[in-house]
PDB file of C-alpha atoms in Angstrom:
ATOM      1  CA  MET V   1      74.249 113.675 120.316  1.00 91.00           C
ATOM      2  CA  ASN V   2      72.508 111.159 117.377  1.00 96.00           C
ATOM      3  CA  ILE V   3      75.121 110.055 114.561  1.00 98.00           C
ATOM      4  CA  ARG V   4      73.417 109.057 110.957  1.00 98.00           C
ATOM      5  CA  TYR V   5      75.072 106.100 109.186  1.00 97.00           C
ATOM      6  CA  LYS V   6      74.326 103.882 106.670  1.00 97.00           C
ATOM      7  CA  LEU V   7      75.865 100.504 108.220  1.00 95.00           C
ATOM      8  CA  ILE V   8      78.223  99.257 110.822  1.00 97.00           C
ATOM      9  CA  GLU V   9      80.333  96.316 110.097  1.00 96.00           C
ATOM     10  CA  GLN V  10      82.087  94.248 113.032  1.00 96.00           C
ATOM     11  CA  GLU V  11      85.411  92.629 113.391  1.00 96.00           C
ATOM     12  CA  ARG V  12      86.979  94.480 109.961  1.00 95.00           C
ATOM     13  CA  PHE V  13      90.930  93.681 110.249  1.00 91.00           C
ATOM     14  CA  GLN V  14      91.860  94.672 106.907  1.00 90.00           C
ATOM     15  CA  ASP V  15      91.035  98.625 107.008  1.00 92.00           C
ATOM     16  CA  ALA V  16      93.020  99.625 109.944  1.00 95.00           C
ATOM     17  CA  PRO V  17      96.319  98.794 112.017  1.00 94.00           C
ATOM     18  CA  PHE V  18      93.629  97.282 114.382  1.00 96.00           C
ATOM     19  CA  THR V  19      90.185  94.693 114.430  1.00 97.00           C
ATOM     20  CA  GLY V  20      87.369  97.428 114.548  1.00 97.00           C
ATOM     21  CA  ALA V  21      84.190  97.885 113.462  1.00 98.00           C
ATOM     22  CA  LEU V  22      83.706 100.439 110.286  1.00 97.00           C
ATOM     23  CA  VAL V  23      80.483 102.643 110.726  1.00 98.00           C
ATOM     24  CA  CYS V  24      79.864 104.258 106.627  1.00 97.00           C
ATOM     25  CA  ALA V  25      78.689 107.937 106.578  1.00 96.00           C
ATOM     26  CA  VAL V  26      75.518 108.824 105.022  1.00 96.00           C
ATOM     27  CA  GLY V  27      77.238 110.338 101.912  1.00 93.00           C
ATOM     28  CA  CYS V  28      79.836 111.905  99.784  1.00 92.00           C
ATOM     29  CA  ASP V  29      80.632 114.691  97.382  1.00 89.00           C
ATOM     30  CA  LEU V  30      83.989 113.205  95.726  1.00 88.00           C
ATOM     31  CA  ASN V  31      82.381 111.381  92.545  1.00 83.00           C
ATOM     32  CA  CYS V  32      85.655 109.236  92.623  1.00 77.00           C
ATOM     33  CA  PRO V  33      85.407 106.948  89.502  1.00 75.00           C
ATOM     34  CA  GLY V  34      85.550 103.288  89.898  1.00 73.00           C
ATOM     35  CA  CYS V  35      84.197 104.256  93.977  1.00 77.00           C
ATOM     36  CA  PHE V  36      84.127 101.195  96.176  1.00 75.00           C
ATOM     37  CA  ASN V  37      81.047 102.217  98.183  1.00 83.00           C
ATOM     38  CA  GLU V  38      78.632 103.406  95.324  1.00 80.00           C
ATOM     39  CA  SER V  39      76.005 100.863  96.492  1.00 85.00           C
ATOM     40  CA  VAL V  40      76.434 101.914 100.270  1.00 89.00           C
ATOM     41  CA  LYS V  41      74.932 105.450  98.946  1.00 86.00           C
ATOM     42  CA  GLN V  42      71.575 103.725  98.051  1.00 89.00           C
ATOM     43  CA  MET V  43      71.465 101.937 101.853  1.00 94.00           C
ATOM     44  CA  PRO V  44      68.738 103.337 104.170  1.00 96.00           C
ATOM     45  CA  THR V  45      70.240 105.903 106.761  1.00 97.00           C
ATOM     46  CA  SER V  46      70.165 104.834 110.440  1.00 97.00           C
ATOM     47  CA  ILE V  47      70.098 107.227 113.197  1.00 98.00           C
ATOM     48  CA  GLN V  48      71.563 105.916 116.910  1.00 98.00           C
ATOM     49  CA  SER V  49      73.601 108.019 119.559  1.00 98.00           C
ATOM     50  CA  ALA V  50      77.271 108.011 119.689  1.00 98.00           C
ATOM     51  CA  GLU V  51      77.473 106.225 123.061  1.00 98.00           C
ATOM     52  CA  GLY V  52      75.278 103.642 121.521  1.00 98.00           C
ATOM     53  CA  ILE V  53      77.271 103.137 118.500  1.00 98.00           C
ATOM     54  CA  VAL V  54      80.340 103.074 120.584  1.00 98.00           C
ATOM     55  CA  LYS V  55      79.019 100.660 122.961  1.00 98.00           C
ATOM     56  CA  SER V  56      77.759  98.443 119.817  1.00 97.00           C
ATOM     57  CA  ILE V  57      81.613  98.395 118.719  1.00 98.00           C
ATOM     58  CA  SER V  58      83.362  97.971 122.463  1.00 97.00           C
ATOM     59  CA  ASP V  59      80.842  95.064 123.507  1.00 97.00           C
ATOM     60  CA  ASN V  60      82.579  93.116 120.583  1.00 97.00           C
ATOM     61  CA  PRO V  61      85.861  91.558 122.294  1.00 97.00           C
ATOM     62  CA  PHE V  62      87.229  91.434 118.953  1.00 97.00           C
ATOM     63  CA  ASN V  63      87.185  94.990 118.261  1.00 97.00           C
ATOM     64  CA  GLU V  64      89.947  97.611 119.179  1.00 97.00           C
ATOM     65  CA  GLY V  65      88.609 100.557 117.722  1.00 97.00           C
ATOM     66  CA  ILE V  66      86.020 102.057 115.284  1.00 98.00           C
ATOM     67  CA  ILE V  67      86.751 102.378 111.644  1.00 97.00           C
ATOM     68  CA  LEU V  68      84.625 106.012 110.013  1.00 98.00           C
ATOM     69  CA  GLY V  69      84.756 105.615 106.508  1.00 93.00           C
ATOM     70  CA  GLY V  70      83.146 104.231 103.606  1.00 87.00           C
ATOM     71  CA  LEU V  71      81.602 107.530 102.463  1.00 94.00           C
ATOM     72  CA  GLU V  72      82.872 110.937 103.576  1.00 96.00           C
ATOM     73  CA  TRP V  73      82.329 111.739 106.826  1.00 97.00           C
ATOM     74  CA  SER V  74      83.975 115.060 106.563  1.00 97.00           C
ATOM     75  CA  LEU V  75      80.281 116.513 105.673  1.00 96.00           C
ATOM     76  CA  GLN V  76      79.287 115.411 108.672  1.00 97.00           C
ATOM     77  CA  PRO V  77      82.021 116.963 110.966  1.00 97.00           C
ATOM     78  CA  ASP V  78      79.819 117.730 114.028  1.00 97.00           C
ATOM     79  CA  GLU V  79      78.922 114.006 113.968  1.00 98.00           C
ATOM     80  CA  LEU V  80      82.370 112.574 112.995  1.00 98.00           C
ATOM     81  CA  LEU V  81      83.978 114.326 115.802  1.00 97.00           C
ATOM     82  CA  GLU V  82      81.481 113.163 118.761  1.00 97.00           C
ATOM     83  CA  LEU V  83      81.976 109.820 117.399  1.00 97.00           C
ATOM     84  CA  VAL V  84      85.449 110.193 117.544  1.00 97.00           C
ATOM     85  CA  LYS V  85      85.279 111.530 120.916  1.00 97.00           C
ATOM     86  CA  THR V  86      82.983 109.076 122.325  1.00 97.00           C
ATOM     87  CA  ALA V  87      84.969 106.214 120.856  1.00 97.00           C
ATOM     88  CA  LEU V  88      88.212 107.871 122.249  1.00 97.00           C
ATOM     89  CA  GLU V  89      86.590 108.065 126.061  1.00 96.00           C
ATOM     90  CA  GLN V  90      85.974 104.120 125.716  1.00 96.00           C
ATOM     91  CA  ASP V  91      89.755 103.776 124.915  1.00 96.00           C
ATOM     92  CA  LEU V  92      88.880 102.587 121.255  1.00 97.00           C
ATOM     93  CA  LYS V  93      91.466 103.351 118.883  1.00 96.00           C
ATOM     94  CA  VAL V  94      90.385 105.426 115.876  1.00 97.00           C
ATOM     95  CA  MET V  95      90.571 105.331 111.748  1.00 97.00           C
ATOM     96  CA  ILE V  96      89.060 107.873 109.765  1.00 98.00           C
ATOM     97  CA  TYR V  97      89.005 107.143 105.780  1.00 96.00           C
ATOM     98  CA  THR V  98      88.806 110.552 103.426  1.00 96.00           C
ATOM     99  CA  GLY V  99      89.105 110.649  99.733  1.00 93.00           C
ATOM    100  CA  LEU V 100      90.101 114.420 100.231  1.00 95.00           C
ATOM    101  CA  PRO V 101      93.797 115.514 100.701  1.00 95.00           C
ATOM    102  CA  LEU V 102      94.832 115.882 104.747  1.00 95.00           C
ATOM    103  CA  GLU V 103      95.132 119.439 104.497  1.00 94.00           C
ATOM    104  CA  GLN V 104      91.027 119.907 102.933  1.00 95.00           C
ATOM    105  CA  PHE V 105      89.983 117.624 105.225  1.00 96.00           C
ATOM    106  CA  LEU V 106      91.490 119.229 108.594  1.00 95.00           C
ATOM    107  CA  ASP V 107      89.843 122.495 106.819  1.00 96.00           C
ATOM    108  CA  ARG V 108      86.716 121.022 106.664  1.00 96.00           C
ATOM    109  CA  VAL V 109      87.284 119.493 110.701  1.00 96.00           C
ATOM    110  CA  PRO V 110      89.514 121.874 112.108  1.00 94.00           C
ATOM    111  CA  ARG V 111      88.379 121.022 115.636  1.00 94.00           C
ATOM    112  CA  LEU V 112      89.990 117.088 114.847  1.00 95.00           C
ATOM    113  CA  VAL V 113      93.237 118.630 115.736  1.00 92.00           C
ATOM    114  CA  THR V 114      92.627 119.273 119.058  1.00 92.00           C
ATOM    115  CA  VAL V 115      91.148 115.867 120.061  1.00 93.00           C
ATOM    116  CA  GLU V 116      94.068 113.678 121.938  1.00 89.00           C
ATOM    117  CA  GLY V 117      94.200 109.802 121.457  1.00 90.00           C
ATOM    118  CA  GLU V 118      95.011 107.070 118.775  1.00 86.00           C
ATOM    119  CA  ILE V 119      93.760 108.382 115.182  1.00 96.00           C
ATOM    120  CA  TYR V 120      94.947 107.636 111.896  1.00 96.00           C
ATOM    121  CA  ILE V 121      93.834 109.326 109.301  1.00 97.00           C
ATOM    122  CA  LYS V 122      93.767 107.729 105.667  1.00 95.00           C
ATOM    123  CA  HIS V 123      93.457 110.758 102.567  1.00 96.00           C
ATOM    124  CA  GLY V 124      93.753 110.779  99.006  1.00 92.00           C
ATOM    125  CA  ALA V 125      90.964 109.990  96.162  1.00 87.00           C
ATOM    126  CA  TYR V 126      90.967 106.494  95.353  1.00 84.00           C
ATOM    127  CA  ASP V 127      92.662 106.945  91.666  1.00 81.00           C
ATOM    128  CA  SER V 128      92.010 103.631  89.646  1.00 79.00           C
ATOM    129  CA  SER V 129      94.831 104.504  87.278  1.00 83.00           C
ATOM    130  CA  LEU V 130      97.583 104.388  90.196  1.00 80.00           C
ATOM    131  CA  SER V 131      95.929 101.203  91.430  1.00 76.00           C
ATOM    132  CA  HIS V 132      98.479  98.890  89.840  1.00 75.00           C
ATOM    133  CA  VAL V 133     101.054  99.369  93.036  1.00 79.00           C
ATOM    134  CA  GLN V 134      99.377  98.866  96.232  1.00 82.00           C
ATOM    135  CA  PRO V 135     101.365 100.652  99.238  1.00 88.00           C
ATOM    136  CA  VAL V 136     100.989  99.429 102.682  1.00 90.00           C
ATOM    137  CA  MET V 137     101.339 101.847 105.807  1.00 90.00           C
ATOM    138  CA  TYR V 138     100.701 100.756 109.431  1.00 92.00           C
ATOM    139  CA  GLY V 139      99.556  97.191 107.914  1.00 90.00           C
ATOM    140  CA  VAL V 140      97.186  98.459 105.617  1.00 92.00           C
ATOM    141  CA  LYS V 141      97.260  98.110 102.101  1.00 88.00           C
ATOM    142  CA  LEU V 142      96.545 101.719 100.551  1.00 90.00           C
ATOM    143  CA  ALA V 143      93.519 100.720  96.830  1.00 86.00           C
ATOM    144  CA  SER V 144      95.869 103.383  95.058  1.00 85.00           C
ATOM    145  CA  GLU V 145      99.464 104.628  95.700  1.00 88.00           C
ATOM    146  CA  ASN V 146      98.621 108.239  95.947  1.00 88.00           C
ATOM    147  CA  GLN V 147      96.990 107.392  99.354  1.00 92.00           C
ATOM    148  CA  ARG V 148      98.369 107.194 102.751  1.00 94.00           C
ATOM    149  CA  ILE V 149      97.896 107.098 106.358  1.00 95.00           C
ATOM    150  CA  ASP V 150      98.945 109.388 109.134  1.00 94.00           C
ATOM    151  CA  LYS V 151      98.572 109.465 112.841  1.00 93.00           C
ATOM    152  CA  LEU V 152      97.011 112.289 113.898  1.00 87.00           C
ATOM    153  CA  LYS V 153      99.984 113.088 116.768  1.00 73.00           C
ATOM    154  CA  THR V 154     102.122 113.827 113.623  1.00 52.00           C
ATOM    155  CA  VAL V 155      99.803 116.010 112.211  1.00 51.00           C
ATOM    156  CA  GLN V 156      99.226 117.864 115.482  1.00 49.00           C
ATOM    157  CA  THR V 157     102.941 118.259 115.624  1.00 48.00           C
ATOM    158  CA  GLN V 158     103.000 120.139 112.411  1.00 50.00           C
ATOM    159  CA  PHE V 159     100.168 122.074 112.876  1.00 50.00           C
ATOM    160  CA  PHE V 160     101.000 123.758 115.868  1.00 48.00           C
ATOM    161  CA  SER V 161     104.453 124.267 114.955  1.00 49.00           C
ATOM    162  CA  GLN V 162     103.468 126.507 111.925  1.00 51.00           C
ATOM    163  CA  ILE V 163     101.303 128.677 114.325  1.00 49.00           C
TER     164      ILE V 163
END
């Protein structure tokens, strides 16, 4: 499957509990005031296979995983799932950023809870009024105190216990 993205930045160490490559989605509909990624929206869109993207990440010996962020990947749910599955097949860790509350994100990408592997989800919209305290979770400094990081395994346990 071909994946649309804005940019890939190798060897990011501050965005996840591992060193990884940041892959930015192509759009965002959240309009967060003070968005860190406004300039990314103006970049040209690139297209590459999931395998090609993951290979470029795994070929870098410093990368332990893939960080899907920059803009809102839930607007590309099929591409997100393909990247996550392909990365996990190559034994890469996965971190997904979303500005949405976790439940709303999973409503947009419901099949993600069926994927097995090490997946972290950073969720919650950036709120500059809540940025004076920057909590740390899993070694990652959050941009505002309403955000948090959950491991998908924990979310899966909660999700399936409600069924």
